[in-house]
Amino acid sequence: MAIDVKICGITNTNDLVAAVASGAAYLGFVFYPPSPRNVDISRWKQLASGSPSTVPRVGVMVDPEDRWIDEILETAPLDYIQLHGRETPGRTSAIRERSGVRIIKAIPVRNADDVDRHRDYLDCADMILFDAKPPATAGAIPGGNGISFDWRLLAGHPIGLPWILAGGLDADNVAEAVRLTGASTIDASSRIESEPGLKNHTEMKRLLTRASTLVRGETRETEVVPHDSD
């Protein structure tokens, strides 16, 4: 079975249509004002109206308040809420129970101990997303930074929930990432953009085409250390 791809950070109808046409398995929309990919409520209403019900919609939020979640869901439904902040297991569970929406919990990774943190969320999330820790610079956003962590940290690591690999993925490195980690779903955003918030349709299609040729669950050892700072 081919690898599923979540195209994240969609901000406009043209990119949404291109993502669906190219075979995206999930569509990601960012509801976080500091991000250059932020979608406000009026834009969300527009995008949701053009989003097919056959492709799950993921709302990416960072430490959201209940009223913000309510406003988003009242505008249009989501299939998943992706929590990309410092949400505790208790807060994650509360959001899932209150919203009735499936939860993807993002885990920022730099070392093996970071990967192990996913265990805290096995009972309160429906999926886990492993992403690179953001740069230690002022104003850095939690995701969409175009950087990868050392994928060898996930090789052979048992994960108790369905999971997604994120961080600096594109058509040129996705095969190595999948071979090394055994990921069945990957997330792409900044590496397939012409500029922040605008997707490069050629690069997006190239990634989705490449992912369609890969097989789930095949891992091997490699000497590659794929973390970078692009």
mmCIF file of C-alpha atoms in Angstrom:
data_model
loop_
_atom_site.group_PDB
_atom_site.id
_atom_site.type_symbol
_atom_site.label_atom_id
_atom_site.label_comp_id
_atom_site.label_asym_id
_atom_site.label_seq_id
_atom_site.Cartn_x
_atom_site.Cartn_y
_atom_site.Cartn_z
ATOM 1 C CA MET A 1 0.000 0.000 0.000
ATOM 2 C CA ALA A 2 1.280 3.470 -0.904
ATOM 3 C CA ILE A 3 2.253 6.138 1.592
ATOM 4 C CA ASP A 4 -0.415 8.659 2.614
ATOM 5 C CA VAL A 5 0.511 12.329 2.417
ATOM 6 C CA LYS A 6 -0.942 15.155 4.463
ATOM 7 C CA ILE A 7 -0.516 18.495 2.722
ATOM 8 C CA CYS A 8 -0.422 21.039 5.528
ATOM 9 C CA GLY A 9 -0.576 24.813 5.653
ATOM 10 C CA ILE A 10 -3.150 25.277 2.888
ATOM 11 C CA THR A 11 -4.197 28.929 2.709
ATOM 12 C CA ASN A 12 -6.017 29.323 -0.611
ATOM 13 C CA THR A 13 -8.406 27.563 -2.960
ATOM 14 C CA ASN A 14 -5.884 27.042 -5.753
ATOM 15 C CA ASP A 15 -3.561 25.114 -3.456
ATOM 16 C CA LEU A 16 -6.454 23.127 -2.021
ATOM 17 C CA VAL A 17 -7.661 22.071 -5.470
ATOM 18 C CA ALA A 18 -4.130 21.151 -6.539
ATOM 19 C CA ALA A 19 -3.548 19.095 -3.394
ATOM 20 C CA VAL A 20 -6.741 17.118 -3.894
ATOM 21 C CA ALA A 21 -6.074 16.603 -7.606
ATOM 22 C CA SER A 22 -2.570 15.348 -6.872
ATOM 23 C CA GLY A 23 -3.807 12.764 -4.369
ATOM 24 C CA ALA A 24 -3.416 14.248 -0.885
ATOM 25 C CA ALA A 25 -4.788 11.917 1.794
ATOM 26 C CA TYR A 26 -5.313 14.723 4.338
ATOM 27 C CA LEU A 27 -5.667 18.511 4.069
ATOM 28 C CA GLY A 28 -4.127 20.607 6.840
ATOM 29 C CA PHE A 29 -5.258 24.118 7.801
ATOM 30 C CA VAL A 30 -3.338 26.182 10.359
ATOM 31 C CA PHE A 31 -5.273 28.184 12.935
ATOM 32 C CA TYR A 32 -2.387 29.966 14.621
ATOM 33 C CA PRO A 33 -1.951 33.710 13.949
ATOM 34 C CA PRO A 34 1.867 33.838 14.332
ATOM 35 C CA SER A 35 2.222 31.380 11.459
ATOM 36 C CA PRO A 36 2.556 32.684 7.873
ATOM 37 C CA ARG A 37 0.113 29.908 6.981
ATOM 38 C CA ASN A 38 -2.568 31.065 9.400
ATOM 39 C CA VAL A 39 -6.172 30.825 8.222
ATOM 40 C CA ASP A 40 -8.688 33.211 9.806
ATOM 41 C CA ILE A 41 -12.364 32.409 10.211
ATOM 42 C CA SER A 42 -13.531 34.040 6.994
ATOM 43 C CA ARG A 43 -10.870 32.233 4.985
ATOM 44 C CA TRP A 44 -11.671 28.972 6.747
ATOM 45 C CA LYS A 45 -15.310 29.288 5.735
ATOM 46 C CA GLN A 46 -14.260 29.773 2.122
ATOM 47 C CA LEU A 47 -11.775 26.903 2.111
ATOM 48 C CA ALA A 48 -14.110 24.508 3.878
ATOM 49 C CA SER A 49 -16.837 25.126 1.304
ATOM 50 C CA GLY A 50 -14.466 24.004 -1.439
ATOM 51 C CA SER A 51 -12.993 21.052 0.429
ATOM 52 C CA PRO A 52 -14.335 17.624 -0.590
ATOM 53 C CA SER A 53 -15.834 15.515 2.176
ATOM 54 C CA THR A 54 -13.810 12.537 0.928
ATOM 55 C CA VAL A 55 -10.484 14.028 2.094
ATOM 56 C CA PRO A 56 -10.152 14.443 5.878
ATOM 57 C CA ARG A 57 -9.616 17.995 7.095
ATOM 58 C CA VAL A 58 -7.089 18.633 9.864
ATOM 59 C CA GLY A 59 -7.091 21.832 11.902
ATOM 60 C CA VAL A 60 -3.665 22.641 13.328
ATOM 61 C CA MET A 61 -3.817 24.559 16.613
ATOM 62 C CA VAL A 62 -1.293 25.601 19.266
ATOM 63 C CA ASP A 63 -2.489 25.579 22.884
ATOM 64 C CA PRO A 64 -5.990 26.604 21.768
ATOM 65 C CA GLU A 65 -8.615 27.969 24.109
ATOM 66 C CA ASP A 66 -12.045 26.340 24.084
ATOM 67 C CA ARG A 67 -13.727 29.389 22.576
ATOM 68 C CA TRP A 68 -11.305 29.398 19.636
ATOM 69 C CA ILE A 69 -11.955 25.713 18.957
ATOM 70 C CA ASP A 70 -15.696 26.343 19.176
ATOM 71 C CA GLU A 71 -15.538 29.212 16.702
ATOM 72 C CA ILE A 72 -13.604 27.132 14.177
ATOM 73 C CA LEU A 73 -15.920 24.125 14.473
ATOM 74 C CA GLU A 74 -19.033 26.279 14.326
ATOM 75 C CA THR A 75 -17.783 27.719 11.029
ATOM 76 C CA ALA A 76 -17.119 24.307 9.473
ATOM 77 C CA PRO A 77 -16.422 20.813 10.818
ATOM 78 C CA LEU A 78 -13.003 19.214 11.100
ATOM 79 C CA ASP A 79 -12.133 15.535 10.951
ATOM 80 C CA TYR A 80 -9.067 15.978 13.156
ATOM 81 C CA ILE A 81 -7.648 18.604 15.491
ATOM 82 C CA GLN A 82 -3.841 18.582 15.458
ATOM 83 C CA LEU A 83 -2.467 19.920 18.721
ATOM 84 C CA HIS A 84 0.976 21.339 18.027
ATOM 85 C CA GLY A 85 1.720 23.123 21.283
ATOM 86 C CA ARG A 86 2.477 22.213 24.886
ATOM 87 C CA GLU A 87 -0.870 20.582 25.546
ATOM 88 C CA THR A 88 -0.701 18.148 28.456
ATOM 89 C CA PRO A 89 -2.343 14.724 28.261
ATOM 90 C CA GLY A 90 -5.122 16.089 30.462
ATOM 91 C CA ARG A 91 -5.755 19.068 28.204
ATOM 92 C CA THR A 92 -5.559 16.857 25.122
ATOM 93 C CA SER A 93 -8.162 14.510 26.580
ATOM 94 C CA ALA A 94 -10.408 17.433 27.512
ATOM 95 C CA ILE A 95 -10.275 18.853 23.982
ATOM 96 C CA ARG A 96 -11.131 15.502 22.448
ATOM 97 C CA GLU A 97 -14.033 14.943 24.814
ATOM 98 C CA ARG A 98 -15.423 18.473 24.505
ATOM 99 C CA SER A 99 -15.087 18.781 20.728
ATOM 100 C CA GLY A 100 -15.939 15.226 19.729
ATOM 101 C CA VAL A 101 -13.163 15.451 17.137
ATOM 102 C CA ARG A 102 -10.295 12.993 16.712
ATOM 103 C CA ILE A 103 -6.945 14.269 17.952
ATOM 104 C CA ILE A 104 -3.476 14.240 16.399
ATOM 105 C CA LYS A 105 -0.870 15.155 19.012
ATOM 106 C CA ALA A 106 2.395 16.564 17.722
ATOM 107 C CA ILE A 107 5.589 15.518 19.509
ATOM 108 C CA PRO A 108 8.667 17.722 18.883
ATOM 109 C CA VAL A 109 11.760 15.543 18.501
ATOM 110 C CA ARG A 110 15.478 16.115 18.909
ATOM 111 C CA ASN A 111 16.537 12.960 20.784
ATOM 112 C CA ALA A 112 15.289 9.521 21.836
ATOM 113 C CA ASP A 113 13.736 10.820 25.050
ATOM 114 C CA ASP A 114 11.553 13.121 22.959
ATOM 115 C CA VAL A 115 10.219 10.170 20.968
ATOM 116 C CA ASP A 116 9.317 8.384 24.193
ATOM 117 C CA ARG A 117 7.073 11.295 25.201
ATOM 118 C CA HIS A 118 4.426 10.018 22.818
ATOM 119 C CA ARG A 119 3.565 7.326 25.365
ATOM 120 C CA ASP A 120 1.975 9.948 27.593
ATOM 121 C CA TYR A 121 -0.674 10.527 24.903
ATOM 122 C CA LEU A 122 -1.659 6.973 24.015
ATOM 123 C CA ASP A 123 -4.932 7.209 25.931
ATOM 124 C CA CYS A 124 -5.940 10.712 24.894
ATOM 125 C CA ALA A 125 -4.992 11.032 21.204
ATOM 126 C CA ASP A 126 -5.976 9.128 18.079
ATOM 127 C CA MET A 127 -2.751 9.711 16.148
ATOM 128 C CA ILE A 128 0.762 10.943 16.904
ATOM 129 C CA LEU A 129 2.781 13.296 14.695
ATOM 130 C CA PHE A 130 6.557 13.406 15.088
ATOM 131 C CA ASP A 131 8.096 16.714 14.000
ATOM 132 C CA ALA A 132 11.485 18.353 14.461
ATOM 133 C CA LYS A 133 11.876 20.619 17.460
ATOM 134 C CA PRO A 134 11.764 24.243 16.315
ATOM 135 C CA PRO A 135 14.927 26.356 16.234
ATOM 136 C CA ALA A 136 15.896 27.913 19.555
ATOM 137 C CA THR A 137 15.393 31.424 18.226
ATOM 138 C CA ALA A 138 13.015 34.189 19.214
ATOM 139 C CA GLY A 139 9.709 33.995 17.405
ATOM 140 C CA ALA A 140 10.184 30.456 16.081
ATOM 141 C CA ILE A 141 6.877 28.736 15.363
ATOM 142 C CA PRO A 142 6.231 25.142 16.534
ATOM 143 C CA GLY A 143 6.091 23.620 13.031
ATOM 144 C CA GLY A 144 6.480 24.351 9.345
ATOM 145 C CA ASN A 145 10.147 25.240 9.721
ATOM 146 C CA GLY A 146 11.458 22.984 6.953
ATOM 147 C CA ILE A 147 13.871 21.117 9.232
ATOM 148 C CA SER A 148 14.181 17.410 9.925
ATOM 149 C CA PHE A 149 15.262 15.405 12.955
ATOM 150 C CA ASP A 150 17.406 12.267 12.886
ATOM 151 C CA TRP A 151 14.974 9.737 11.442
ATOM 152 C CA ARG A 152 17.005 6.862 12.901
ATOM 153 C CA LEU A 153 15.373 7.695 16.241
ATOM 154 C CA LEU A 154 12.145 6.160 14.937
ATOM 155 C CA ALA A 155 13.655 3.107 13.234
ATOM 156 C CA GLY A 156 12.122 0.001 14.778
ATOM 157 C CA HIS A 157 10.528 2.056 17.547
ATOM 158 C CA PRO A 158 7.093 0.652 18.517
ATOM 159 C CA ILE A 159 4.453 3.390 18.469
ATOM 160 C CA GLY A 160 1.184 2.578 20.174
ATOM 161 C CA LEU A 161 -1.007 4.600 17.800
ATOM 162 C CA PRO A 162 -1.145 5.382 14.078
ATOM 163 C CA TRP A 163 1.473 8.054 13.446
ATOM 164 C CA ILE A 164 2.706 10.655 10.986
ATOM 165 C CA LEU A 165 6.243 11.717 10.122
ATOM 166 C CA ALA A 166 6.764 15.458 9.622
ATOM 167 C CA GLY A 167 9.638 17.888 9.275
ATOM 168 C CA GLY A 168 11.458 19.002 6.141
ATOM 169 C CA LEU A 169 10.010 16.363 3.805
ATOM 170 C CA ASP A 170 9.945 16.696 0.026
ATOM 171 C CA ALA A 171 10.177 14.556 -3.108
ATOM 172 C CA ASP A 172 13.941 14.236 -2.799
ATOM 173 C CA ASN A 173 14.104 12.796 0.709
ATOM 174 C CA VAL A 174 10.745 11.109 1.303
ATOM 175 C CA ALA A 175 11.912 7.686 0.101
ATOM 176 C CA GLU A 176 14.834 7.665 2.534
ATOM 177 C CA ALA A 177 12.603 8.909 5.361
ATOM 178 C CA VAL A 178 10.044 6.176 4.770
ATOM 179 C CA ARG A 179 12.651 3.431 4.384
ATOM 180 C CA LEU A 180 14.342 4.455 7.597
ATOM 181 C CA THR A 181 11.310 5.016 9.811
ATOM 182 C CA GLY A 182 8.667 2.718 8.354
ATOM 183 C CA ALA A 183 6.233 5.646 8.252
ATOM 184 C CA SER A 184 2.925 4.999 6.501
ATOM 185 C CA THR A 185 1.847 8.642 6.558
ATOM 186 C CA ILE A 186 3.940 11.763 6.062
ATOM 187 C CA ASP A 187 3.248 15.481 6.451
ATOM 188 C CA ALA A 188 4.603 18.149 4.104
ATOM 189 C CA SER A 189 4.376 21.920 4.195
ATOM 190 C CA SER A 190 7.239 24.399 3.873
ATOM 191 C CA ARG A 191 9.482 22.311 1.614
ATOM 192 C CA ILE A 192 6.796 22.285 -1.087
ATOM 193 C CA GLU A 193 6.184 26.042 -1.102
ATOM 194 C CA SER A 194 7.174 28.876 -3.412
ATOM 195 C CA GLU A 195 6.973 31.162 -0.382
ATOM 196 C CA PRO A 196 5.459 30.750 3.091
ATOM 197 C CA GLY A 197 1.765 30.019 2.694
ATOM 198 C CA LEU A 198 1.848 29.439 -1.078
ATOM 199 C CA LYS A 199 2.364 25.916 -2.365
ATOM 200 C CA ASN A 200 4.562 25.107 -5.338
ATOM 201 C CA HIS A 201 2.226 22.883 -7.323
ATOM 202 C CA THR A 202 5.042 21.226 -9.242
ATOM 203 C CA GLU A 203 6.889 20.261 -6.052
ATOM 204 C CA MET A 204 3.687 19.193 -4.335
ATOM 205 C CA LYS A 205 2.730 16.896 -7.207
ATOM 206 C CA ARG A 206 6.275 15.557 -7.406
ATOM 207 C CA LEU A 207 6.155 14.622 -3.729
ATOM 208 C CA LEU A 208 2.749 12.975 -3.989
ATOM 209 C CA THR A 209 3.790 11.057 -7.089
ATOM 210 C CA ARG A 210 6.962 9.846 -5.383
ATOM 211 C CA ALA A 211 5.053 8.826 -2.250
ATOM 212 C CA SER A 212 2.619 6.808 -4.357
ATOM 213 C CA THR A 213 5.481 4.544 -5.448
ATOM 214 C CA LEU A 214 6.640 3.749 -1.907
ATOM 215 C CA VAL A 215 5.572 0.769 0.149
ATOM 216 C CA ARG A 216 4.544 1.005 3.782
ATOM 217 C CA GLY A 217 6.461 -0.648 6.552
ATOM 218 C CA GLU A 218 9.753 -1.261 4.776
ATOM 219 C CA THR A 219 12.730 -0.082 6.833
ATOM 220 C CA ARG A 220 16.465 -0.553 6.573
ATOM 221 C CA GLU A 221 19.606 0.715 8.269
ATOM 222 C CA THR A 222 21.478 3.607 6.716
ATOM 223 C CA GLU A 223 24.368 5.900 7.516
ATOM 224 C CA VAL A 224 22.382 8.983 6.563
ATOM 225 C CA VAL A 225 21.777 11.515 9.329
ATOM 226 C CA PRO A 226 18.936 13.555 7.797
ATOM 227 C CA HIS A 227 18.588 16.464 10.229
ATOM 228 C CA ASP A 228 19.342 19.867 8.784
ATOM 229 C CA SER A 229 18.699 23.550 9.231
ATOM 230 C CA ASP A 230 17.427 24.629 5.813
#
